[in-house]
Short mmCIF file of N, CA and C in Angstrom, two decimals:
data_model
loop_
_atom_site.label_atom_id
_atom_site.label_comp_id
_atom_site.label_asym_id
_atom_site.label_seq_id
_atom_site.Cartn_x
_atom_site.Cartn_y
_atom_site.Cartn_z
N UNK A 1 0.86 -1.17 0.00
CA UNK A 1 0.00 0.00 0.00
C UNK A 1 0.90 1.23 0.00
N UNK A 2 0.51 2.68 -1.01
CA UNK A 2 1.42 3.30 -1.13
C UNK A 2 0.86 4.11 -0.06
N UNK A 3 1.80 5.34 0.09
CA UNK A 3 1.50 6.49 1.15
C UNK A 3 0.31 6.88 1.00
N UNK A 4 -0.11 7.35 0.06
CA UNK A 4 -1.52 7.82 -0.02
C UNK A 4 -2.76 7.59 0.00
N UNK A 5 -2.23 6.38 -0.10
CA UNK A 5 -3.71 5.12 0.01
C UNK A 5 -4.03 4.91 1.70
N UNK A 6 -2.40 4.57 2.16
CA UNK A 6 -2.56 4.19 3.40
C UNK A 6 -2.89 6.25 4.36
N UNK A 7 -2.42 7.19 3.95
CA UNK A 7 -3.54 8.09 4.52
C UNK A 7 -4.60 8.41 3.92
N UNK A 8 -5.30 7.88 2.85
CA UNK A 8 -6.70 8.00 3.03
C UNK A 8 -7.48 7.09 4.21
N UNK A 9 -6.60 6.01 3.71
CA UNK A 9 -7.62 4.90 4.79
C UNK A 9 -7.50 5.19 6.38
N UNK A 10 -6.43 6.05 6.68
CA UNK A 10 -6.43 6.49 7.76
C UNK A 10 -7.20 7.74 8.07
N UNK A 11 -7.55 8.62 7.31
CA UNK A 11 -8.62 9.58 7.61
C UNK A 11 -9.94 9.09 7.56
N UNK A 12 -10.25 8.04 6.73
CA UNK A 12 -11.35 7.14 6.66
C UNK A 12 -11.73 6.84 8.12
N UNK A 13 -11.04 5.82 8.70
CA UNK A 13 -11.18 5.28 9.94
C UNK A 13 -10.94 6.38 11.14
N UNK A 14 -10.27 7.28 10.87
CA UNK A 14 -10.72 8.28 11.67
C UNK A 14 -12.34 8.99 11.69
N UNK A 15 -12.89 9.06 10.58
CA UNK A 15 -14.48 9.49 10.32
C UNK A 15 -15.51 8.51 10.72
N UNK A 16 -15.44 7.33 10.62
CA UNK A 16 -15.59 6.17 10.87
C UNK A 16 -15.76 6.20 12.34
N UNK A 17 -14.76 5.72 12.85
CA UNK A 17 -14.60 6.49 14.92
C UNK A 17 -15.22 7.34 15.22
N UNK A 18 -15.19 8.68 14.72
CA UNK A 18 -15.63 9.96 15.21
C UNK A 18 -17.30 9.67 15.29
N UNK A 19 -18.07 9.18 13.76
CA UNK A 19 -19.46 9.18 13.73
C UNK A 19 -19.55 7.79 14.47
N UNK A 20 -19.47 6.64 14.77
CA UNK A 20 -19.56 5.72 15.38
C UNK A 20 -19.80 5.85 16.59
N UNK A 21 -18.79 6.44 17.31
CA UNK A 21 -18.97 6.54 18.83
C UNK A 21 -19.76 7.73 19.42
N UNK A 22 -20.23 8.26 18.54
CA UNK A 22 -20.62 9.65 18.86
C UNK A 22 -21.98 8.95 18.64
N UNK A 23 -22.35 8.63 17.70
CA UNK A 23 -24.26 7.81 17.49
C UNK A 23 -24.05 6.79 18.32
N UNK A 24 -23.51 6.08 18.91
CA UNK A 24 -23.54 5.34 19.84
C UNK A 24 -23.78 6.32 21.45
N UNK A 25 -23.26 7.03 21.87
CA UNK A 25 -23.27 8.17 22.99
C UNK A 25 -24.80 8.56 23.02
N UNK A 26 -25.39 9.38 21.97
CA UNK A 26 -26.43 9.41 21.89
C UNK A 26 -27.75 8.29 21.58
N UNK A 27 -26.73 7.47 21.21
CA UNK A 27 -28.51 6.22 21.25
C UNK A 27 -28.54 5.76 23.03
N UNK A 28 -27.22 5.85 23.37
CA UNK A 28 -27.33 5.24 25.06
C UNK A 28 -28.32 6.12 25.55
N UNK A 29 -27.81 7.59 25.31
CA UNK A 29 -28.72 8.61 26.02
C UNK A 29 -29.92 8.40 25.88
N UNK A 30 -30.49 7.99 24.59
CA UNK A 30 -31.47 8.10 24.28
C UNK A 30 -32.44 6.92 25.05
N UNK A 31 -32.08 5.88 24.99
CA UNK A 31 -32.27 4.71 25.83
C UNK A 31 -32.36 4.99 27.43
N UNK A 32 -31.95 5.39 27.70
CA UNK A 32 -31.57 6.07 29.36
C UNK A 32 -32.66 7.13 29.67
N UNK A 33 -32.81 8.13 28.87
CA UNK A 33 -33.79 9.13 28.97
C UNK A 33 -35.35 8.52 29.02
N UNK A 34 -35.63 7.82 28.48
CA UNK A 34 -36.56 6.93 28.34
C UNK A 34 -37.87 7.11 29.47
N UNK A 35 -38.53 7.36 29.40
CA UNK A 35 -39.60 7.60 30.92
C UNK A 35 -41.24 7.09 30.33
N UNK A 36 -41.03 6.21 30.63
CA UNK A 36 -42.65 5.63 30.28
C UNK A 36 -42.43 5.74 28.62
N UNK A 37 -41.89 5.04 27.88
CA UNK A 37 -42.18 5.06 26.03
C UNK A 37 -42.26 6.68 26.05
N UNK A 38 -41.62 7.24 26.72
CA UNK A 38 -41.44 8.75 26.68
C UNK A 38 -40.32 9.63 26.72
N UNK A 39 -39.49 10.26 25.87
CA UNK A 39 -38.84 10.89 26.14
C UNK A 39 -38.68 12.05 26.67
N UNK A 40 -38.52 12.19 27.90
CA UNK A 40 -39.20 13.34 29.45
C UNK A 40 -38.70 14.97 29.28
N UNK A 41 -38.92 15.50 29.56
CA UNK A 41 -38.55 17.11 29.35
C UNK A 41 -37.17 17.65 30.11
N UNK A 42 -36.31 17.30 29.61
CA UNK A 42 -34.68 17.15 30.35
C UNK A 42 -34.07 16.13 30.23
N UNK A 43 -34.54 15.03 30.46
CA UNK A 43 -34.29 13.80 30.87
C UNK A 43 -33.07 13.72 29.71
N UNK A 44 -33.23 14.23 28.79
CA UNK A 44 -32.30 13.71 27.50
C UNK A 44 -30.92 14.25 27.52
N UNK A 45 -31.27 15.45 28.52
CA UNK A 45 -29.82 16.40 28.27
C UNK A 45 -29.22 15.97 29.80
N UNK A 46 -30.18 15.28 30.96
CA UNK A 46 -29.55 14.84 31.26
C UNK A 46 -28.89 13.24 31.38
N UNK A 47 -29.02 12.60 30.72
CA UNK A 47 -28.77 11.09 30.21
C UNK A 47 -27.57 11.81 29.66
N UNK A 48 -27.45 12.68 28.52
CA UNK A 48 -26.15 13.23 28.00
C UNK A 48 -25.12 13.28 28.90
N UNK A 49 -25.53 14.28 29.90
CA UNK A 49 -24.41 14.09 31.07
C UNK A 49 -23.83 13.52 31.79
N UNK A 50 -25.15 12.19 31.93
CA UNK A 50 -24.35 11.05 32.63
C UNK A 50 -24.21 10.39 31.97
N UNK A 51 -23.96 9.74 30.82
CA UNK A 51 -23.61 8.98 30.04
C UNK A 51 -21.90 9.44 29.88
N UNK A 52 -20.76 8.49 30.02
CA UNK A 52 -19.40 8.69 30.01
C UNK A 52 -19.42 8.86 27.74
N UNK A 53 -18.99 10.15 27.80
CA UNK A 53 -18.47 10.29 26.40
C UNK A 53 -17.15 9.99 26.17
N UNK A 54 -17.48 9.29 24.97
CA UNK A 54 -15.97 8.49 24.73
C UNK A 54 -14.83 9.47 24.50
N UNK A 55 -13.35 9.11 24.47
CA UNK A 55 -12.33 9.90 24.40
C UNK A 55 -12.04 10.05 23.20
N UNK A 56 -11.78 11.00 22.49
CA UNK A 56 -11.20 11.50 21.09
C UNK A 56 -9.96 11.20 20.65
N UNK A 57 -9.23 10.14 22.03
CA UNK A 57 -7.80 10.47 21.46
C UNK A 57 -7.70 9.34 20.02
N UNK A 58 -8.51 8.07 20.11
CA UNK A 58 -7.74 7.45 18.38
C UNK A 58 -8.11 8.25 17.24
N UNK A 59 -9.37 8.79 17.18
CA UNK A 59 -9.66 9.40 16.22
C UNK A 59 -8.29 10.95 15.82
N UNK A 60 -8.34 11.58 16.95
CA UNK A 60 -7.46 12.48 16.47
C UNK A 60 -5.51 11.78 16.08
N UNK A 61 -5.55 10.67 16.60
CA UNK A 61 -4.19 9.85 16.30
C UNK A 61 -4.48 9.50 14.81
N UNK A 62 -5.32 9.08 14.37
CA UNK A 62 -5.81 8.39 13.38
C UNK A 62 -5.37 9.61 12.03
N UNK A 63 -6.71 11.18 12.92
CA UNK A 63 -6.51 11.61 11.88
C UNK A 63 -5.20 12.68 11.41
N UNK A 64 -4.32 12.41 12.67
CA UNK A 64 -3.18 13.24 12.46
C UNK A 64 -2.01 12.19 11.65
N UNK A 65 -1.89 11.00 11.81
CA UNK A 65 -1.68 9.98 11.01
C UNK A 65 -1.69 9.86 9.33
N UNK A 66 -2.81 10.71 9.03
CA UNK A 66 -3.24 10.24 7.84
C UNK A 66 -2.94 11.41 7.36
N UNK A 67 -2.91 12.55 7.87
CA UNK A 67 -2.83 13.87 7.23
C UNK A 67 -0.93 13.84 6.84
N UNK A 68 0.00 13.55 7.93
CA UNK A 68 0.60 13.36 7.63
C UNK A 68 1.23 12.55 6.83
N UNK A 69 0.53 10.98 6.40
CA UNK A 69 0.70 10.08 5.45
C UNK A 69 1.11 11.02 3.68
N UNK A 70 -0.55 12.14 4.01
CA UNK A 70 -0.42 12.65 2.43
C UNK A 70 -0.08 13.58 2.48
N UNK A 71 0.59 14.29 3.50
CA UNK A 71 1.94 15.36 2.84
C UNK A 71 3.13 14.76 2.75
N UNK A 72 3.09 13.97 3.23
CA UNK A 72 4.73 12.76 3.31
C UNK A 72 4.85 12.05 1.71
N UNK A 73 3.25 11.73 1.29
CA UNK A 73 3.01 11.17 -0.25
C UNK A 73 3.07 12.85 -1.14
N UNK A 74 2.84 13.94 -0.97
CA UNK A 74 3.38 14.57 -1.75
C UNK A 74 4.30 15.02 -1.68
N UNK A 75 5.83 15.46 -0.83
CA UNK A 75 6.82 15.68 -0.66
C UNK A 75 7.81 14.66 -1.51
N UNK A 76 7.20 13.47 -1.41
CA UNK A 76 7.86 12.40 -2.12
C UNK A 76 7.71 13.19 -3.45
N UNK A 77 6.42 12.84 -4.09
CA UNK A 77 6.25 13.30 -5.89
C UNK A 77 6.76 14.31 -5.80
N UNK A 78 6.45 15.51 -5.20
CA UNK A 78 7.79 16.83 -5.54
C UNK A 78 8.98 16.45 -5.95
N UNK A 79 9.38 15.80 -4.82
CA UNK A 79 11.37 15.52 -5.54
C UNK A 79 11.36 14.10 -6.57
N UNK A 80 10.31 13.54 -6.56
CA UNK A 80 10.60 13.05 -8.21
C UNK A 80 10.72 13.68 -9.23
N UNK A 81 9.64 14.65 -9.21
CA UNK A 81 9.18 15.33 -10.11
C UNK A 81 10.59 16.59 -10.14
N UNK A 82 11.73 16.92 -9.97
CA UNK A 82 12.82 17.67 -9.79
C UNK A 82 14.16 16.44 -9.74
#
């Protein structure tokens, strides 16, 4: 896999993470808020709060990973290209 492939697929799976765990956060809440087949007047924002939100750090590893993959893949073609 060349550089550029391998940072797309790494910004990929960074987007991937980010929307994943984040619709996951909110379906818990949503589940939690729950009051009689009802979703209660607060209840949602607070389920938000107590619900533990996941940590950002793979996603931002991921996507600092990949960003650097494709300036590393164009620095390369520059000095071919010279």
């Amino acid at each position: 896999m060349n550089k550029r492939a391998a940072g797309i697929t790494l910004l990929v799976i960074s987007a991937i993470l980010f929307i994943s765990r984040n619709t996951t956060h909110f379906i818990v809440a949503a589940i939690m808020g729950r009051k009689d087949n009802v979703l209660g007047e607060g209840m949602f924002e607070y389920a938000l709060s107590v619900t533990k939100s996941f940590s950002f750090i793979p996603e931002i590893i991921a996507l600092c990973l990949g960003i650097i993959y494709l300036v590393w893949a164009e620095m390369d073609k520059k000095k071919e290209m010279h």
